[in-house]
mmCIF file of N, CA and C in Angstrom:
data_model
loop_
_atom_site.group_PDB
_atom_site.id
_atom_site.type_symbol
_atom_site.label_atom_id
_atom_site.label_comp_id
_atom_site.label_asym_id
_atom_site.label_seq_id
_atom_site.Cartn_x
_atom_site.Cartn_y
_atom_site.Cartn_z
ATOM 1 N N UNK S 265 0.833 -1.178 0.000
ATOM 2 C CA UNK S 265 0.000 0.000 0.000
ATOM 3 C C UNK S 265 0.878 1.241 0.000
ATOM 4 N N UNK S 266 0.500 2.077 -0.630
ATOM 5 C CA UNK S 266 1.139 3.179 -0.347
ATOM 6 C C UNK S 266 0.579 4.615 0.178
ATOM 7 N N UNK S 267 1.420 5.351 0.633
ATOM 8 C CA UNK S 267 0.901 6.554 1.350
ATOM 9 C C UNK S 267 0.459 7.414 1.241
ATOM 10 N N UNK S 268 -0.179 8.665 1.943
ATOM 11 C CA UNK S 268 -0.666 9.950 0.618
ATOM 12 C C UNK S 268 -0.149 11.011 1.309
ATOM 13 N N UNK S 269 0.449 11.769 0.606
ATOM 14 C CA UNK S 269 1.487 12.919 1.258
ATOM 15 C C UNK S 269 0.322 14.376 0.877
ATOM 16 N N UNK S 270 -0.388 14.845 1.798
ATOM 17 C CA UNK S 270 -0.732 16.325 1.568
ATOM 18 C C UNK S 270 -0.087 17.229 2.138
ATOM 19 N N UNK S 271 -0.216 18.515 0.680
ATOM 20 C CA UNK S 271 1.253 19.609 1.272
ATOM 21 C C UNK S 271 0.022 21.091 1.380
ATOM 22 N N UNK S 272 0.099 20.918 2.819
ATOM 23 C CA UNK S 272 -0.871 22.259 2.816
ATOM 24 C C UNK S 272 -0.319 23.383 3.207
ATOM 25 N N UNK S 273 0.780 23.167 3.333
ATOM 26 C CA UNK S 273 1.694 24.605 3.356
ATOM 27 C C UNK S 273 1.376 25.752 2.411
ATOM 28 N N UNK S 274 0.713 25.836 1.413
ATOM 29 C CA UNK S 274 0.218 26.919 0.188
ATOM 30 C C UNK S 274 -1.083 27.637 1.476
ATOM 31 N N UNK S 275 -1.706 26.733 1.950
ATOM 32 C CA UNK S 275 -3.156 27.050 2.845
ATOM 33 C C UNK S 275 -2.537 27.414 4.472
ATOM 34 N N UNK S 276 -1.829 26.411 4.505
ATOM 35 C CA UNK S 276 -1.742 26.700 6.743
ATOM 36 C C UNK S 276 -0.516 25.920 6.694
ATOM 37 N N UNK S 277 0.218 26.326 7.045
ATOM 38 C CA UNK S 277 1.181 25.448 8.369
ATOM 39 C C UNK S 277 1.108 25.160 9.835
ATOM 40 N N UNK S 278 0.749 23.936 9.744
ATOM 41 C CA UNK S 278 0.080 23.815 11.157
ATOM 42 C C UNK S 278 1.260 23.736 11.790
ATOM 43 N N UNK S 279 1.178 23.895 13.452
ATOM 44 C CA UNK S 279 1.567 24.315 14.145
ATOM 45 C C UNK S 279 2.138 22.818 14.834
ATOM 46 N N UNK S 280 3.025 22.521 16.198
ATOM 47 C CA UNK S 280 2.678 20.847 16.430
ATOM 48 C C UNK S 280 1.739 20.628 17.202
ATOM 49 N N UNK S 281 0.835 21.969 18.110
ATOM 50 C CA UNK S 281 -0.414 21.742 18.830
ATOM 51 C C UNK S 281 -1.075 21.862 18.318
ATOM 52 N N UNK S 282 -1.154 22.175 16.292
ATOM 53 C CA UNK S 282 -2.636 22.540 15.450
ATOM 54 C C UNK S 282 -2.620 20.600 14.842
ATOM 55 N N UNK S 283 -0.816 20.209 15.064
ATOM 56 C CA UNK S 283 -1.285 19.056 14.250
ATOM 57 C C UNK S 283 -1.133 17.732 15.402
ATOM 58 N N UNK S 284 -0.726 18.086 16.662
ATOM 59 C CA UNK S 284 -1.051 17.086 17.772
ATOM 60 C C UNK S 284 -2.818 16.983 17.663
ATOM 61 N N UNK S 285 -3.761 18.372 17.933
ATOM 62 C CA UNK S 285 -5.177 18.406 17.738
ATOM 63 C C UNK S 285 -5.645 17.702 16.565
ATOM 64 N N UNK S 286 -5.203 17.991 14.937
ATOM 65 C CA UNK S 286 -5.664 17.200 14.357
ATOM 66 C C UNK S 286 -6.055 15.497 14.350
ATOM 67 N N UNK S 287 -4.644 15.034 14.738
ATOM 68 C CA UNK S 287 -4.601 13.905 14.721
ATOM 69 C C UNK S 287 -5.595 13.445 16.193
ATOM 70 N N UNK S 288 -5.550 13.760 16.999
ATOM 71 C CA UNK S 288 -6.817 13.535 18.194
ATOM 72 C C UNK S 288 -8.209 13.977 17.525
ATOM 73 N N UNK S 289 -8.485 14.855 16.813
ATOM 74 C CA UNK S 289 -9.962 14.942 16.345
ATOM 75 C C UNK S 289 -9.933 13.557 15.260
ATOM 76 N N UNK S 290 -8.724 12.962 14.689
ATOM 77 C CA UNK S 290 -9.157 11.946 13.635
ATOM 78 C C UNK S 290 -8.260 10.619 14.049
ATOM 79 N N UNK S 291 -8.938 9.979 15.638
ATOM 80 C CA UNK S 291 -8.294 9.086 15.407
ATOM 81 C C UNK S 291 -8.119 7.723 14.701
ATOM 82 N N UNK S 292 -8.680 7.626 13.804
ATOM 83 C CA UNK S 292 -9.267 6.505 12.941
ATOM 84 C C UNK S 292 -8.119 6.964 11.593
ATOM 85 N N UNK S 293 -7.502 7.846 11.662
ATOM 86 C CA UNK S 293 -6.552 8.104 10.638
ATOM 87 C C UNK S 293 -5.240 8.071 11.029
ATOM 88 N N UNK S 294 -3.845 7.186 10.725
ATOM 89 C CA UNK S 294 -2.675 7.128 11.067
ATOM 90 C C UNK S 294 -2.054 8.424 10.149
ATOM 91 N N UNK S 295 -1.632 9.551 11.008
ATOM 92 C CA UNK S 295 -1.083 10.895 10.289
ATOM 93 C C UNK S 295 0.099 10.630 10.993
ATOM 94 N N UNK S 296 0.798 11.340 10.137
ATOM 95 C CA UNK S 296 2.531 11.767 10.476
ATOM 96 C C UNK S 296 2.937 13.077 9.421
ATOM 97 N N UNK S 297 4.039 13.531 10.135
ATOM 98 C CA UNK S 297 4.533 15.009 9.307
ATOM 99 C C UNK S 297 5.765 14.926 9.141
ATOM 100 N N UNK S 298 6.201 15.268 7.733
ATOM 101 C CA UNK S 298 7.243 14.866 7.454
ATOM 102 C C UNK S 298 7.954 16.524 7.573
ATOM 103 N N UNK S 299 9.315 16.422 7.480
ATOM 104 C CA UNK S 299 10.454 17.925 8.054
ATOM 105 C C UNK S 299 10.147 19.153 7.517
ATOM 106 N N UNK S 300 8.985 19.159 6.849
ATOM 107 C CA UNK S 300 8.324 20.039 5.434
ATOM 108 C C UNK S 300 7.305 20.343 6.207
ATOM 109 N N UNK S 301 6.778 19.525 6.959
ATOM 110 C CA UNK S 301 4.886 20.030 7.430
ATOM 111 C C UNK S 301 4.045 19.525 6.729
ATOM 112 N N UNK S 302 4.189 18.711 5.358
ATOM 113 C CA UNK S 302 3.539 17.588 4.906
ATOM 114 C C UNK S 302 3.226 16.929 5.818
ATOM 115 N N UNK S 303 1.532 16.239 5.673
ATOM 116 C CA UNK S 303 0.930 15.671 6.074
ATOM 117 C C UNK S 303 1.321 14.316 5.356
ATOM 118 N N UNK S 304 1.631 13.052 6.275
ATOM 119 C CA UNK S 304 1.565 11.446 5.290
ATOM 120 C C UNK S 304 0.023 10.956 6.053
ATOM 121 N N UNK S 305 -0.267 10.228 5.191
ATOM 122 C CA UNK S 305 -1.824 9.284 5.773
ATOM 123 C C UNK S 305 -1.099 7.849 5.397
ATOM 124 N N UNK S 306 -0.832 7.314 6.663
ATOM 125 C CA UNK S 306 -0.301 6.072 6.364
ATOM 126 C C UNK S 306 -1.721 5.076 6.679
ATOM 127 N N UNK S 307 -1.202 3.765 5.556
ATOM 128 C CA UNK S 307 -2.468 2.862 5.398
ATOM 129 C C UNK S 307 -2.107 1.968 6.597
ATOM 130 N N UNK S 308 -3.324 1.137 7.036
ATOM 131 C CA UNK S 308 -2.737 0.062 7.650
ATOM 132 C C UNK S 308 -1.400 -0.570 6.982
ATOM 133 N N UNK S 309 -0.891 -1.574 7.791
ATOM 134 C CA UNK S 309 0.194 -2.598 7.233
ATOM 135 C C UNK S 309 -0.826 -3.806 7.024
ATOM 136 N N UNK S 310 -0.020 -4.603 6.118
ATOM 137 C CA UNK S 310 -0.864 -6.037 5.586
ATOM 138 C C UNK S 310 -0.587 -7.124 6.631
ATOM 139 N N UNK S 311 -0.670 -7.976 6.155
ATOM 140 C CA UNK S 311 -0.632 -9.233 7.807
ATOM 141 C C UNK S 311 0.863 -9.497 7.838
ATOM 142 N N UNK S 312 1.725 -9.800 6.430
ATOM 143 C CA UNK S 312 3.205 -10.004 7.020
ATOM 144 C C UNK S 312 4.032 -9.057 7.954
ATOM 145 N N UNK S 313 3.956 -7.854 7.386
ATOM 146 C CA UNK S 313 4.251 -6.810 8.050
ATOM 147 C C UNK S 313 3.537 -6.300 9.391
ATOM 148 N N UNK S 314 2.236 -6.710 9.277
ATOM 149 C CA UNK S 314 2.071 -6.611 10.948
ATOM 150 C C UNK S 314 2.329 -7.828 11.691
ATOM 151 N N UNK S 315 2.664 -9.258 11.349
ATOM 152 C CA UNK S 315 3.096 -10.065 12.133
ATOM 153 C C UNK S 315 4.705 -9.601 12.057
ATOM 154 N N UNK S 316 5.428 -8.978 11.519
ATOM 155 C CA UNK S 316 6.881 -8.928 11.641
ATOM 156 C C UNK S 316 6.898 -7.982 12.776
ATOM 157 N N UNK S 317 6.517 -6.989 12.640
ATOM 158 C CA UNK S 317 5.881 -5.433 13.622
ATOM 159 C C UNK S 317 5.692 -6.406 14.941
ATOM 160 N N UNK S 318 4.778 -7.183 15.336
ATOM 161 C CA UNK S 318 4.360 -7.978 16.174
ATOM 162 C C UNK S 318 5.459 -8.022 16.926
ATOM 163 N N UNK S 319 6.364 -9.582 15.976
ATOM 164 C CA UNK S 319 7.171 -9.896 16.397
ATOM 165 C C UNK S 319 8.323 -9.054 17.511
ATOM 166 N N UNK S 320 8.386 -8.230 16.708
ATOM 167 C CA UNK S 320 9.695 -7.349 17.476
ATOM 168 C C UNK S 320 9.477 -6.390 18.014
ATOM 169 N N UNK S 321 8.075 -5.827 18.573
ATOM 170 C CA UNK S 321 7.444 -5.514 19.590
ATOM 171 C C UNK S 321 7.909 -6.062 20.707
ATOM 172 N N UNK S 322 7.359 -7.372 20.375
ATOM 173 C CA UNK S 322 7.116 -8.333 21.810
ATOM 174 C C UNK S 322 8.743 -9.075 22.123
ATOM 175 N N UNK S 323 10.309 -9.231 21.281
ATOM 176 C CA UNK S 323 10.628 -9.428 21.538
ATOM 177 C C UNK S 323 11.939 -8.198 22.350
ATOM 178 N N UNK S 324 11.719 -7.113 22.121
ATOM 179 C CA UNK S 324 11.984 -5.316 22.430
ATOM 180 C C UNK S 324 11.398 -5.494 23.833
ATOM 181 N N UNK S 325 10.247 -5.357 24.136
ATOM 182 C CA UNK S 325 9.648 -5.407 25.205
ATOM 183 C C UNK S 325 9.995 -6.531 26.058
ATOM 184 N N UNK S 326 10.554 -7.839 25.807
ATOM 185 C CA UNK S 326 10.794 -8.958 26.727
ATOM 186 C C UNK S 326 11.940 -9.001 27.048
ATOM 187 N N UNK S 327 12.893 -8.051 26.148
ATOM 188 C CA UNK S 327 14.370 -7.715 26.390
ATOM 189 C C UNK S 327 14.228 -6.528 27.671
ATOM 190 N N UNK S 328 13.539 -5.363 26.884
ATOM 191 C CA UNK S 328 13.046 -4.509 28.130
ATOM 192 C C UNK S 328 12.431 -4.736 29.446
ATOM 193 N N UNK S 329 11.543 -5.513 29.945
ATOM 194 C CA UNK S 329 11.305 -5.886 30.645
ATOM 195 C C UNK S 329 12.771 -6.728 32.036
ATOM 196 N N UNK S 330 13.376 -7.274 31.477
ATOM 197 C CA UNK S 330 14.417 -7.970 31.753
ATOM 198 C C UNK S 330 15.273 -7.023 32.156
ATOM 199 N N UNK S 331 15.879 -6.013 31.521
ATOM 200 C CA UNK S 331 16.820 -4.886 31.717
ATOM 201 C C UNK S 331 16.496 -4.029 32.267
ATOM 202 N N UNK S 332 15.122 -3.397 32.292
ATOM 203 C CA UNK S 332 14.425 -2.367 33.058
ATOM 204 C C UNK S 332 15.418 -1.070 32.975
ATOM 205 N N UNK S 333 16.112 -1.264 31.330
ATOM 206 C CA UNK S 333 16.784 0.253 30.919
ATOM 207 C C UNK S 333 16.094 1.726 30.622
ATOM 208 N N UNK S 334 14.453 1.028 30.037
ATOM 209 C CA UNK S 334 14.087 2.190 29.230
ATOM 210 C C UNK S 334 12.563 2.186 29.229
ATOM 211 N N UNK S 335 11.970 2.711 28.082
ATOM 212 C CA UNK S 335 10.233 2.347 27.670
ATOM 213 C C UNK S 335 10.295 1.921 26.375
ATOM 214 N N UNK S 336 9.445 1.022 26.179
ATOM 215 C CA UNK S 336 8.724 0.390 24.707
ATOM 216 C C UNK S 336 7.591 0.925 24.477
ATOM 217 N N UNK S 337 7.541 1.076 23.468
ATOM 218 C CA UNK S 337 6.390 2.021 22.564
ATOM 219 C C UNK S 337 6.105 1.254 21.159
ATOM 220 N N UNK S 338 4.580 1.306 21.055
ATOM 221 C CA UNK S 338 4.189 0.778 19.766
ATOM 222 C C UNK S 338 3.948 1.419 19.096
ATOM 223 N N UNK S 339 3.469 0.869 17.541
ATOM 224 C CA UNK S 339 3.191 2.010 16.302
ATOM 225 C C UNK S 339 2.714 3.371 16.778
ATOM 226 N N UNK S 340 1.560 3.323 17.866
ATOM 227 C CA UNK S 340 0.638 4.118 17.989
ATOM 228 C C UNK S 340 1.385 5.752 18.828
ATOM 229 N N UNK S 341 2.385 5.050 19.228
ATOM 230 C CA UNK S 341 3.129 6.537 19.695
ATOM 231 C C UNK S 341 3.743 7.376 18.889
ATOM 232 N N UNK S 342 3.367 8.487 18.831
ATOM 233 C CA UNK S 342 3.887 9.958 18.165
ATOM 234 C C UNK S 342 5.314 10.238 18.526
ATOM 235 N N UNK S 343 6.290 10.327 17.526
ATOM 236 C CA UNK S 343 7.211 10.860 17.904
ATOM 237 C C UNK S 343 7.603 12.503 17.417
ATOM 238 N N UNK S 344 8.314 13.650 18.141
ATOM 239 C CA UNK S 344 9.056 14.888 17.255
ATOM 240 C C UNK S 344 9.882 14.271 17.575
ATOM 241 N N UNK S 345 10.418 14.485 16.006
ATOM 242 C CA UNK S 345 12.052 14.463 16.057
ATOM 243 C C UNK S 345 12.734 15.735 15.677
ATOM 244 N N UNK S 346 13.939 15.654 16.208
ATOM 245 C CA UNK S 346 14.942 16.522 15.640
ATOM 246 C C UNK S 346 14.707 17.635 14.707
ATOM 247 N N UNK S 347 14.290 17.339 13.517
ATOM 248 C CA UNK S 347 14.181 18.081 12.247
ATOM 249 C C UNK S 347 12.416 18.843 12.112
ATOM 250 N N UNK S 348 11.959 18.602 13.549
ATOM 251 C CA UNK S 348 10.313 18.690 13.366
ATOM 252 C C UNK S 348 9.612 18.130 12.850
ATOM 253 N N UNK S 349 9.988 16.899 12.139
ATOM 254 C CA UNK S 349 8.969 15.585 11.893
ATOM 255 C C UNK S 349 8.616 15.123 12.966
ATOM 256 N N UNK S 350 7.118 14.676 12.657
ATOM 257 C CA UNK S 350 6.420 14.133 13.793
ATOM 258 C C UNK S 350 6.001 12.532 12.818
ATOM 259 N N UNK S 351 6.476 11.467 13.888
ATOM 260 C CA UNK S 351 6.255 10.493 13.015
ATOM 261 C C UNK S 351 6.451 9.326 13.925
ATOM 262 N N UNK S 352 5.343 7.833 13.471
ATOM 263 C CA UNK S 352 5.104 6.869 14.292
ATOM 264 C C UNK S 352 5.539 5.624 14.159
ATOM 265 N N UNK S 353 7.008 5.187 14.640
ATOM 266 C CA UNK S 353 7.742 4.148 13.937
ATOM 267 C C UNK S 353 7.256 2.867 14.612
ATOM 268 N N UNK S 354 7.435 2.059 13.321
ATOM 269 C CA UNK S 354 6.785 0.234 13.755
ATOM 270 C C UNK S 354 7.304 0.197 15.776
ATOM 271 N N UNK S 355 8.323 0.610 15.977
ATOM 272 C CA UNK S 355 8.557 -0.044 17.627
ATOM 273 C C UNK S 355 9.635 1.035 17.807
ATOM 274 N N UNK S 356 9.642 1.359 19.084
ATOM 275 C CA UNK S 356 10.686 2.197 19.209
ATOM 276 C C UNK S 356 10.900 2.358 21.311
ATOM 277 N N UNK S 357 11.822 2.459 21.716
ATOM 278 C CA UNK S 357 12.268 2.513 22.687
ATOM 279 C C UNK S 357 13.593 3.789 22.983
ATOM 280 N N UNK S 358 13.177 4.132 24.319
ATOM 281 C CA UNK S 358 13.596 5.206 25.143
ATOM 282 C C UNK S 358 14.498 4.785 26.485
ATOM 283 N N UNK S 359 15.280 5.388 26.421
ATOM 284 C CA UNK S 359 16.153 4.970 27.749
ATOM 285 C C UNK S 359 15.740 5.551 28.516
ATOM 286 N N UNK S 360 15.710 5.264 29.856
ATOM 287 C CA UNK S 360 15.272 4.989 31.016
ATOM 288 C C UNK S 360 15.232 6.820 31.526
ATOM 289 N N UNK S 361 16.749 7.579 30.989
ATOM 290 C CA UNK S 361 16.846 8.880 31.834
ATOM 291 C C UNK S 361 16.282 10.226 30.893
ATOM 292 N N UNK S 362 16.164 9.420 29.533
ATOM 293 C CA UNK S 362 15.598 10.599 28.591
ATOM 294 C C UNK S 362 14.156 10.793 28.899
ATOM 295 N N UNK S 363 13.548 9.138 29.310
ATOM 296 C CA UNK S 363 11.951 8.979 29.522
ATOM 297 C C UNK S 363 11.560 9.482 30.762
ATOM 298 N N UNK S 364 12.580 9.375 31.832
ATOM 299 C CA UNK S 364 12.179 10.338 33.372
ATOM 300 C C UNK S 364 12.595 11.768 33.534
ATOM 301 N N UNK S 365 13.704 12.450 32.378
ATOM 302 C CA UNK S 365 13.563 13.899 32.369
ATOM 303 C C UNK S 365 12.226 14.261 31.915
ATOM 304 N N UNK S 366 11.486 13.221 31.138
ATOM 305 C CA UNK S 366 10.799 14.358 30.236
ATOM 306 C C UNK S 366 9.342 14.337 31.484
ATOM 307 N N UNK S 367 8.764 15.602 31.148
ATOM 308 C CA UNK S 367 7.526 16.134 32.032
ATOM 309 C C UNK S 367 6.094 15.447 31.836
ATOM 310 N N UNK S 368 5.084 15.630 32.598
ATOM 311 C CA UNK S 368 4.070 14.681 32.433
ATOM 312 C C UNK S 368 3.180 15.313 31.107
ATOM 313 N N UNK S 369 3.373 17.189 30.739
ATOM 314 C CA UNK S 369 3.276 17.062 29.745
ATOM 315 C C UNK S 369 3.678 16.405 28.299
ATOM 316 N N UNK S 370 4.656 16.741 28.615
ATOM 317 C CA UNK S 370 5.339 15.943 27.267
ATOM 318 C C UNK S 370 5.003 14.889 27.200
ATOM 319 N N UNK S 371 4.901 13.873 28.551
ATOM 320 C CA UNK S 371 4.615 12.065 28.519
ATOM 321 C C UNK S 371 3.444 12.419 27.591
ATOM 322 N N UNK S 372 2.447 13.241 27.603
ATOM 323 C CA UNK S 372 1.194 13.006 27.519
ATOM 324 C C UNK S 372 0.827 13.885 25.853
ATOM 325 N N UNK S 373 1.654 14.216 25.700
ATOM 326 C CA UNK S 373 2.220 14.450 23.907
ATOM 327 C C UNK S 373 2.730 13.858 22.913
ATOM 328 N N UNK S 374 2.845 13.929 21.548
ATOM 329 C CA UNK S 374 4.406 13.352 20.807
ATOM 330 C C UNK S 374 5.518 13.334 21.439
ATOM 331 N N UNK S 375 6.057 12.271 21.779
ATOM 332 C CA UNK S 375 7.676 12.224 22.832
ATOM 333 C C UNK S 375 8.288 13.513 21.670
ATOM 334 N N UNK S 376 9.233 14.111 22.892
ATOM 335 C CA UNK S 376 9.967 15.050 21.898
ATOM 336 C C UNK S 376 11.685 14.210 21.779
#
């Protein structure tokens, strides 16, 4: 499947609290923003790719669990990065002192 990139930068540049709000008014839609302010609409994944996704979820998390270094996070978490992309990778993990600096706002945002 592939993705659909809208560039509404000609109309608005949203903001990351105009496009944290968007994506909460539509949660039935997987959005991400690419370093531009493009909007992506990512499709579901098909069954291989969500059993691979699966997989290394659960084996991230059973490593984590064990080490008690950091946090595990699934598709569904928002990330900013660096460059001001906001974007939601198959699995992703946080060490332990980046995830307890950050504030209960932020917990409760796109990790920055």
């Amino acid at each position: 499947m592939n993705t659909v990139t809208l560039n509404l930068n000609p109309i608005i540049k949203l903001t990351h609290d105009q496009f944290y709000q968007l994506c909460a008014a539509n949660p039935d839609l997987q959005l991400e923003r690419n370093a531009e302010g493009e909007l992506i609409v990512m499709p579901p994944t098909v069954g291989e790719t969500g059993k691979r996704n699966s997989k290394l979820n659960l084996q991230l998390g059973i490593w984590n669990e064990r080490t008690q270094l950091g946090e595990v996070f699934d598709s569904s978490t928002g990330f900013t990065l660096p460059n001001k992309a906001d974007r939601s990778p198959d699995v992703a993990w946080l060490e332990k002192s980046r995830w307890l600096a950050l504030t209960s706002a932020q917990r409760e945002n796109f990790i920055p």
